[in-house]
Amino acid sequence: MDTPKYRNVTVSGKIATGTSTLAKNLQQALGWEYVNTGALQRQFDREHGVDENAHGALLRSDDHEREMEAFTKKTLTEKEHMVYEAWLSGFVAREIPGILKVLVICSEDAVRIDRVLNRHKVTVDQAKQFIHTRESENIEKWKKLYGDFD
């Protein structure tokens, strides 16, 4: 295999769009290290008594969010051969050279809802609420921290 043009790959997307599936498949195909900051965030939430499905970033301090951003920048700048999955990884990497930024979009909300209800063994209404709450809280927090970007 030829040497890739990119040092690292970021995979971003909203909840249940298939980012983890894509990132894990890329990791296997490339043989690169895989980092999932969503898993790190959920672990942080559990350690702080927060239901990681019922809440998003609003319950985390601004300092914690900035620490995660700094961790992402440092990792993507200093390391190579990483598949880095995080909702904001492409945004954070926007000025770092040698990064392929992939945004995963799922055009069918029903698919996303199905993914959440099967993953977490919840009802359709609960899955819809998890998605809505987490996304709205994340967007509110990140707009406050980083500005109104899409």
Backbone as JSON, one array per atom type, in Angstrom:
{
  "sequence": "MDTPKYRNVTVSGKIATGTSTLAKNLQQALGWEYVNTGALQRQFDREHGVDENAHGALLRSDDHEREMEAFTKKTLTEKEHMVYEAWLSGFVAREIPGILKVLVICSEDAVRIDRVLNRHKVTVDQAKQFIHTRESENIEKWKKLYGDFD",
  "N": [[0.85, -1.19, 0.0], [0.54, 2.22, -0.79], [2.09, 5.08, 0.75], [-0.07, 6.95, 2.74], [-1.71, 10.05, 1.87], [-2.55, 11.56, 3.95], [-1.91, 12.21, 7.41], [-3.53, 11.66, 9.58], [-6.97, 10.8, 10.29], [-10.08, 12.32, 10.77], [-13.29, 11.6, 12.05], [-16.47, 12.72, 12.03], [-19.79, 13.5, 13.17], [-23.3, 13.69, 13.84], [-25.24, 12.28, 16.56], [-25.64, 8.8, 16.38], [-25.26, 8.48, 13.62], [-23.56, 6.79, 12.37], [-20.87, 7.13, 12.72], [-19.09, 5.78, 14.46], [-19.08, 3.18, 13.43], [-18.0, 3.62, 10.86], [-15.49, 4.75, 11.59], [-14.28, 2.66, 13.06], [-14.12, 0.7, 11.06], [-12.38, 2.0, 9.27], [-10.12, 2.12, 10.91], [-9.51, -0.6, 11.16], [-9.0, -1.26, 8.46], [-6.84, 0.42, 7.84], [-5.08, -0.12, 9.87], [-4.49, 1.6, 11.88], [-4.27, 3.56, 14.94], [-7.13, 4.0, 17.05], [-9.26, 6.46, 18.31], [-11.94, 7.33, 20.31], [-13.63, 9.95, 21.24], [-16.17, 10.4, 22.12], [-16.78, 8.13, 23.61], [-14.96, 8.56, 25.66], [-16.05, 10.89, 26.76], [-18.57, 9.95, 27.61], [-17.76, 8.14, 29.58], [-16.6, 9.95, 31.37], [-18.92, 11.36, 32.08], [-20.41, 9.3, 33.37], [-18.72, 8.81, 35.54], [-19.16, 11.11, 36.92], [-21.74, 10.96, 37.76], [-23.75, 11.38, 35.85], [-26.32, 10.67, 33.56], [-25.38, 9.53, 30.63], [-26.84, 9.38, 28.31], [-29.1, 10.9, 28.63], [-28.35, 13.5, 28.79], [-26.38, 16.17, 27.43], [-23.55, 18.12, 26.54], [-24.0, 20.35, 28.17], [-24.0, 19.87, 30.93], [-21.36, 19.54, 31.5], [-18.4, 21.22, 32.48], [-17.2, 24.34, 31.13], [-14.45, 24.45, 31.16], [-13.77, 21.72, 31.11], [-14.68, 21.01, 28.55], [-12.97, 22.57, 27.0], [-10.55, 21.41, 27.7], [-10.87, 18.91, 26.49], [-10.91, 19.73, 23.83], [-8.29, 20.74, 23.63], [-6.87, 18.36, 24.09], [-7.63, 16.93, 21.8], [-6.54, 18.58, 19.73], [-3.8, 18.45, 20.39], [-3.31, 15.68, 20.17], [-3.92, 15.2, 17.43], [-2.07, 16.83, 16.22], [0.46, 16.01, 17.15], [0.61, 13.22, 16.88], [0.61, 10.43, 14.58], [-1.1, 8.45, 12.13], [-3.72, 7.99, 13.1], [-7.13, 7.32, 13.67], [-9.55, 9.38, 14.43], [-12.3, 9.88, 16.24], [-14.85, 12.09, 16.84], [-17.44, 14.37, 17.61], [-16.74, 17.07, 17.18], [-14.27, 16.87, 15.98], [-13.41, 17.31, 13.3], [-13.86, 20.05, 13.07], [-12.16, 21.03, 15.08], [-9.75, 20.25, 13.97], [-9.45, 21.86, 11.78], [-7.41, 23.65, 11.06], [-5.13, 22.17, 11.09], [-2.58, 20.71, 9.33], [-2.53, 17.92, 7.0], [-4.66, 16.29, 7.71], [-7.39, 14.26, 7.07], [-10.66, 15.08, 6.91], [-13.69, 13.76, 7.73], [-17.13, 13.93, 7.44], [-19.97, 12.47, 8.63], [-23.22, 11.96, 7.57], [-26.55, 11.24, 8.23], [-29.4, 10.89, 6.52], [-31.88, 10.04, 7.25], [-33.91, 10.26, 9.93], [-35.25, 8.18, 11.16], [-33.55, 5.98, 10.95], [-31.46, 6.74, 12.62], [-32.83, 6.9, 15.06], [-33.6, 4.23, 15.33], [-31.05, 3.06, 15.6], [-30.26, 4.12, 18.1], [-32.28, 3.15, 19.84], [-31.92, 0.38, 19.66], [-29.26, 0.13, 20.47], [-29.3, 1.07, 23.12], [-31.44, -0.15, 24.26], [-34.04, 1.04, 24.61], [-37.24, 2.77, 24.41], [-38.94, 3.96, 21.42], [-39.79, 6.62, 21.79], [-38.12, 7.38, 23.92], [-35.62, 7.13, 22.67], [-35.83, 9.12, 20.71], [-35.99, 11.34, 22.42], [-33.47, 11.18, 23.74], [-31.73, 11.7, 21.58], [-32.59, 14.28, 20.77], [-32.23, 15.84, 23.15], [-29.47, 15.51, 23.79], [-28.23, 16.46, 21.43], [-29.24, 19.11, 21.24], [-28.3, 20.23, 23.65], [-25.53, 19.91, 23.31], [-25.04, 21.5, 21.02], [-25.88, 24.02, 21.95], [-23.98, 24.48, 24.02], [-21.53, 24.36, 22.6], [-21.8, 26.39, 20.7], [-21.74, 28.55, 22.37], [-19.11, 28.35, 23.31], [-17.48, 28.29, 20.97], [-18.58, 29.76, 18.9], [-21.02, 30.5, 16.32], [-21.06, 28.15, 14.31], [-21.6, 25.93, 11.55]],
  "CA": [[0.0, 0.0, 0.0], [1.29, 3.46, -0.83], [1.99, 5.93, 1.93], [-1.24, 7.81, 2.58], [-1.53, 11.49, 1.75], [-2.94, 12.16, 5.23], [-1.31, 11.64, 8.62], [-4.61, 11.25, 10.46], [-8.33, 10.95, 9.78], [-11.12, 12.59, 11.76], [-14.64, 11.2, 11.66], [-17.43, 13.51, 12.8], [-21.19, 13.39, 12.8], [-24.23, 13.74, 14.97], [-25.53, 11.04, 17.28], [-26.21, 7.63, 15.69], [-25.17, 8.6, 12.17], [-22.68, 5.75, 11.87], [-19.46, 7.54, 12.83], [-18.28, 4.72, 15.1], [-18.95, 2.08, 12.46], [-17.03, 4.03, 9.85], [-14.16, 4.93, 12.19], [-13.73, 1.34, 13.38], [-13.77, 0.06, 9.79], [-11.16, 2.65, 8.8], [-9.04, 1.69, 11.79], [-9.14, -1.96, 10.77], [-8.44, -1.26, 7.1], [-5.56, 1.11, 7.82], [-4.21, -0.61, 10.94], [-4.1, 2.77, 12.67], [-4.86, 3.69, 16.28], [-8.49, 4.56, 17.03], [-9.67, 7.2, 19.51], [-13.35, 7.72, 20.29], [-13.8, 10.87, 22.37], [-17.53, 10.23, 22.65], [-16.66, 7.13, 24.68], [-14.28, 9.22, 26.79], [-17.02, 11.81, 27.37], [-19.58, 9.16, 28.32], [-17.11, 7.64, 30.79], [-16.51, 11.11, 32.26], [-20.27, 11.61, 32.6], [-20.75, 8.24, 34.35], [-17.91, 9.04, 36.75], [-19.71, 12.29, 37.6], [-23.13, 10.7, 38.09], [-24.64, 11.91, 34.82], [-26.78, 9.71, 32.56], [-24.76, 10.01, 29.39], [-27.81, 9.42, 27.23], [-30.15, 11.86, 28.9], [-27.8, 14.85, 28.8], [-25.24, 16.44, 26.55], [-22.39, 18.86, 27.04], [-24.33, 21.44, 29.09], [-23.66, 19.53, 32.31], [-19.91, 19.54, 31.65], [-17.88, 22.58, 32.62], [-16.52, 24.9, 29.96], [-13.04, 24.04, 31.27], [-13.66, 20.34, 30.65], [-14.82, 21.01, 27.09], [-11.73, 23.12, 26.43], [-9.53, 20.38, 27.9], [-11.07, 17.9, 25.44], [-10.46, 20.36, 22.59], [-6.82, 20.77, 23.67], [-6.45, 16.97, 23.92], [-7.82, 16.6, 20.39], [-5.54, 19.31, 18.95], [-2.48, 17.9, 20.7], [-3.24, 14.34, 19.59], [-3.9, 15.27, 15.97], [-0.87, 17.54, 15.81], [1.69, 15.32, 17.52], [0.61, 11.81, 16.54], [0.29, 10.05, 13.22], [-1.79, 7.17, 11.93], [-4.83, 7.97, 14.03], [-8.51, 7.54, 13.25], [-10.0, 10.13, 15.59], [-13.75, 10.09, 16.13], [-15.47, 13.02, 17.79], [-18.37, 15.26, 16.93], [-16.06, 18.31, 16.79], [-12.87, 16.63, 15.57], [-13.13, 18.0, 12.04], [-13.82, 21.48, 13.39], [-10.93, 21.29, 15.85], [-8.61, 19.98, 13.09], [-9.59, 22.64, 10.55], [-6.18, 24.34, 10.7], [-4.01, 21.25, 11.24], [-2.32, 20.1, 8.02], [-2.38, 16.47, 6.91], [-5.8, 15.61, 8.32], [-8.58, 14.03, 6.26], [-11.82, 15.31, 7.76], [-14.87, 13.1, 7.18], [-18.39, 14.22, 8.13], [-20.98, 11.45, 8.33], [-24.57, 12.48, 7.68], [-27.62, 10.26, 8.02], [-30.54, 11.7, 6.08], [-33.12, 9.46, 7.77], [-33.97, 10.24, 11.39], [-35.73, 6.87, 11.6], [-32.37, 5.13, 11.07], [-30.76, 7.17, 13.84], [-33.66, 6.49, 16.19], [-33.46, 2.78, 15.43], [-29.73, 2.77, 16.14], [-30.25, 4.44, 19.53], [-33.15, 2.26, 20.62], [-31.29, -0.93, 19.71], [-28.01, 0.23, 21.24], [-29.54, 1.33, 24.54], [-32.62, -0.91, 24.71], [-35.03, 2.01, 25.06], [-38.39, 2.91, 23.53], [-38.79, 4.93, 20.34], [-39.89, 7.96, 22.36], [-36.9, 7.64, 24.68], [-34.54, 7.33, 21.71], [-36.03, 10.46, 20.15], [-35.64, 12.31, 23.46], [-32.01, 11.14, 23.91], [-31.11, 12.39, 20.45], [-32.93, 15.7, 20.83], [-31.62, 16.49, 24.31], [-28.01, 15.54, 23.66], [-27.83, 17.34, 20.34], [-29.53, 20.51, 21.54], [-27.38, 20.67, 24.7], [-24.19, 20.02, 22.73], [-25.0, 22.66, 20.13], [-25.93, 25.22, 22.79], [-22.69, 24.64, 24.71], [-20.44, 24.6, 21.66], [-21.98, 27.72, 20.12], [-21.27, 29.49, 23.4], [-17.65, 28.27, 23.41], [-16.73, 28.4, 19.72], [-19.25, 30.6, 17.93], [-22.15, 29.9, 15.59], [-20.58, 27.47, 13.11], [-22.36, 24.76, 11.16]],
  "C": [[0.88, 1.24, 0.0], [1.12, 4.22, 0.48], [0.82, 6.88, 1.75], [-0.87, 9.29, 2.52], [-1.76, 12.18, 3.1], [-2.27, 11.44, 6.39], [-2.36, 11.03, 9.53], [-5.94, 11.46, 9.75], [-9.23, 11.31, 10.95], [-12.45, 12.13, 11.18], [-15.6, 11.91, 12.61], [-18.83, 13.25, 12.3], [-22.05, 13.42, 14.04], [-24.46, 12.34, 15.53], [-26.17, 10.02, 16.35], [-26.24, 7.78, 14.17], [-24.29, 7.53, 11.54], [-21.21, 6.1, 11.94], [-18.59, 6.43, 13.43], [-18.06, 3.55, 14.15], [-17.91, 2.42, 11.41], [-15.63, 4.11, 10.44], [-13.51, 3.59, 12.52], [-13.33, 0.59, 12.11], [-12.51, 0.67, 9.18], [-9.96, 2.2, 9.61], [-8.57, 0.3, 11.4], [-8.46, -1.98, 9.4], [-7.04, -0.65, 7.05], [-4.56, 0.54, 8.83], [-3.73, 0.53, 11.84], [-4.76, 2.71, 14.05], [-6.22, 4.37, 16.16], [-8.76, 5.23, 18.37], [-11.12, 7.62, 19.32], [-13.59, 8.63, 21.49], [-15.22, 10.84, 22.91], [-17.53, 9.22, 23.78], [-15.97, 7.72, 25.9], [-15.24, 10.16, 27.52], [-18.07, 11.05, 28.17], [-19.01, 8.58, 29.61], [-16.99, 8.76, 31.82], [-17.87, 11.39, 32.9], [-20.64, 10.57, 33.66], [-19.99, 8.44, 35.65], [-18.42, 10.23, 37.56], [-21.22, 12.18, 37.84], [-24.15, 11.22, 37.1], [-25.03, 10.77, 33.88], [-26.34, 10.22, 31.2], [-25.71, 10.06, 28.21], [-28.85, 10.52, 27.4], [-29.66, 13.31, 28.86], [-26.64, 14.96, 27.83], [-24.2, 17.25, 27.27], [-22.74, 19.96, 28.05], [-23.96, 21.14, 30.54], [-22.16, 19.46, 32.55], [-19.42, 20.99, 31.71], [-17.24, 23.03, 31.31], [-15.05, 24.48, 29.97], [-12.85, 22.61, 30.77], [-13.75, 20.28, 29.12], [-13.55, 21.55, 26.42], [-10.56, 22.15, 26.61], [-9.65, 19.3, 26.82], [-10.62, 18.45, 24.08], [-8.94, 20.37, 22.53], [-6.25, 19.37, 23.47], [-6.53, 16.56, 22.45], [-6.76, 17.28, 19.53], [-4.15, 18.72, 19.14], [-2.3, 16.53, 20.04], [-3.09, 14.4, 18.09], [-2.66, 15.98, 15.42], [0.39, 16.7, 16.01], [1.75, 13.86, 17.07], [0.28, 11.61, 15.07], [-0.41, 8.7, 13.23], [-2.88, 6.97, 12.99], [-6.14, 8.1, 13.25], [-9.17, 8.11, 14.5], [-11.47, 10.48, 15.42], [-14.24, 11.01, 17.24], [-16.36, 13.97, 17.01], [-17.65, 16.51, 16.41], [-14.67, 18.09, 16.23], [-12.52, 17.31, 14.25], [-13.02, 19.5, 12.24], [-12.51, 21.83, 14.09], [-9.7, 21.16, 14.94], [-8.57, 20.89, 11.87], [-8.31, 23.34, 10.12], [-4.94, 23.46, 10.84], [-3.77, 20.57, 9.89], [-2.23, 18.57, 8.11], [-3.5, 15.67, 7.52], [-6.91, 15.48, 7.28], [-9.77, 14.13, 7.19], [-13.07, 14.75, 7.08], [-16.07, 13.46, 8.05], [-19.41, 13.2, 7.67], [-22.35, 12.06, 8.58], [-25.55, 11.35, 7.4], [-28.88, 11.05, 7.71], [-31.87, 11.19, 6.62], [-33.1, 9.41, 9.29], [-34.42, 8.88, 11.92], [-34.57, 5.89, 11.79], [-31.62, 5.47, 12.35], [-31.53, 6.73, 15.08], [-33.55, 4.99, 16.42], [-32.1, 2.39, 16.02], [-29.69, 3.0, 17.65], [-31.1, 3.46, 20.32], [-32.57, 0.85, 20.72], [-30.02, -0.93, 20.56], [-28.27, 0.31, 22.74], [-30.77, 0.63, 25.1], [-33.66, 0.01, 25.36], [-36.19, 2.04, 24.07], [-38.09, 3.92, 22.41], [-38.83, 6.35, 20.9], [-38.65, 8.33, 23.17], [-35.72, 7.9, 23.74], [-34.63, 8.72, 21.09], [-35.6, 11.53, 21.15], [-34.13, 12.35, 23.7], [-31.32, 11.94, 22.82], [-31.35, 13.89, 20.56], [-32.19, 16.41, 21.96], [-30.11, 16.6, 24.14], [-27.57, 16.51, 22.57], [-28.09, 18.81, 20.68], [-28.6, 21.05, 22.63], [-25.96, 20.85, 24.15], [-24.08, 21.28, 21.88], [-25.02, 23.96, 20.94], [-24.59, 25.5, 23.44], [-21.61, 25.05, 23.72], [-20.58, 25.92, 20.93], [-21.47, 28.77, 21.09], [-19.74, 29.52, 23.43], [-16.93, 28.68, 22.12], [-17.35, 29.33, 18.68], [-20.3, 29.81, 17.16], [-21.69, 29.34, 14.26], [-21.52, 26.32, 12.81], [-21.37, 23.7, 10.73]]
}
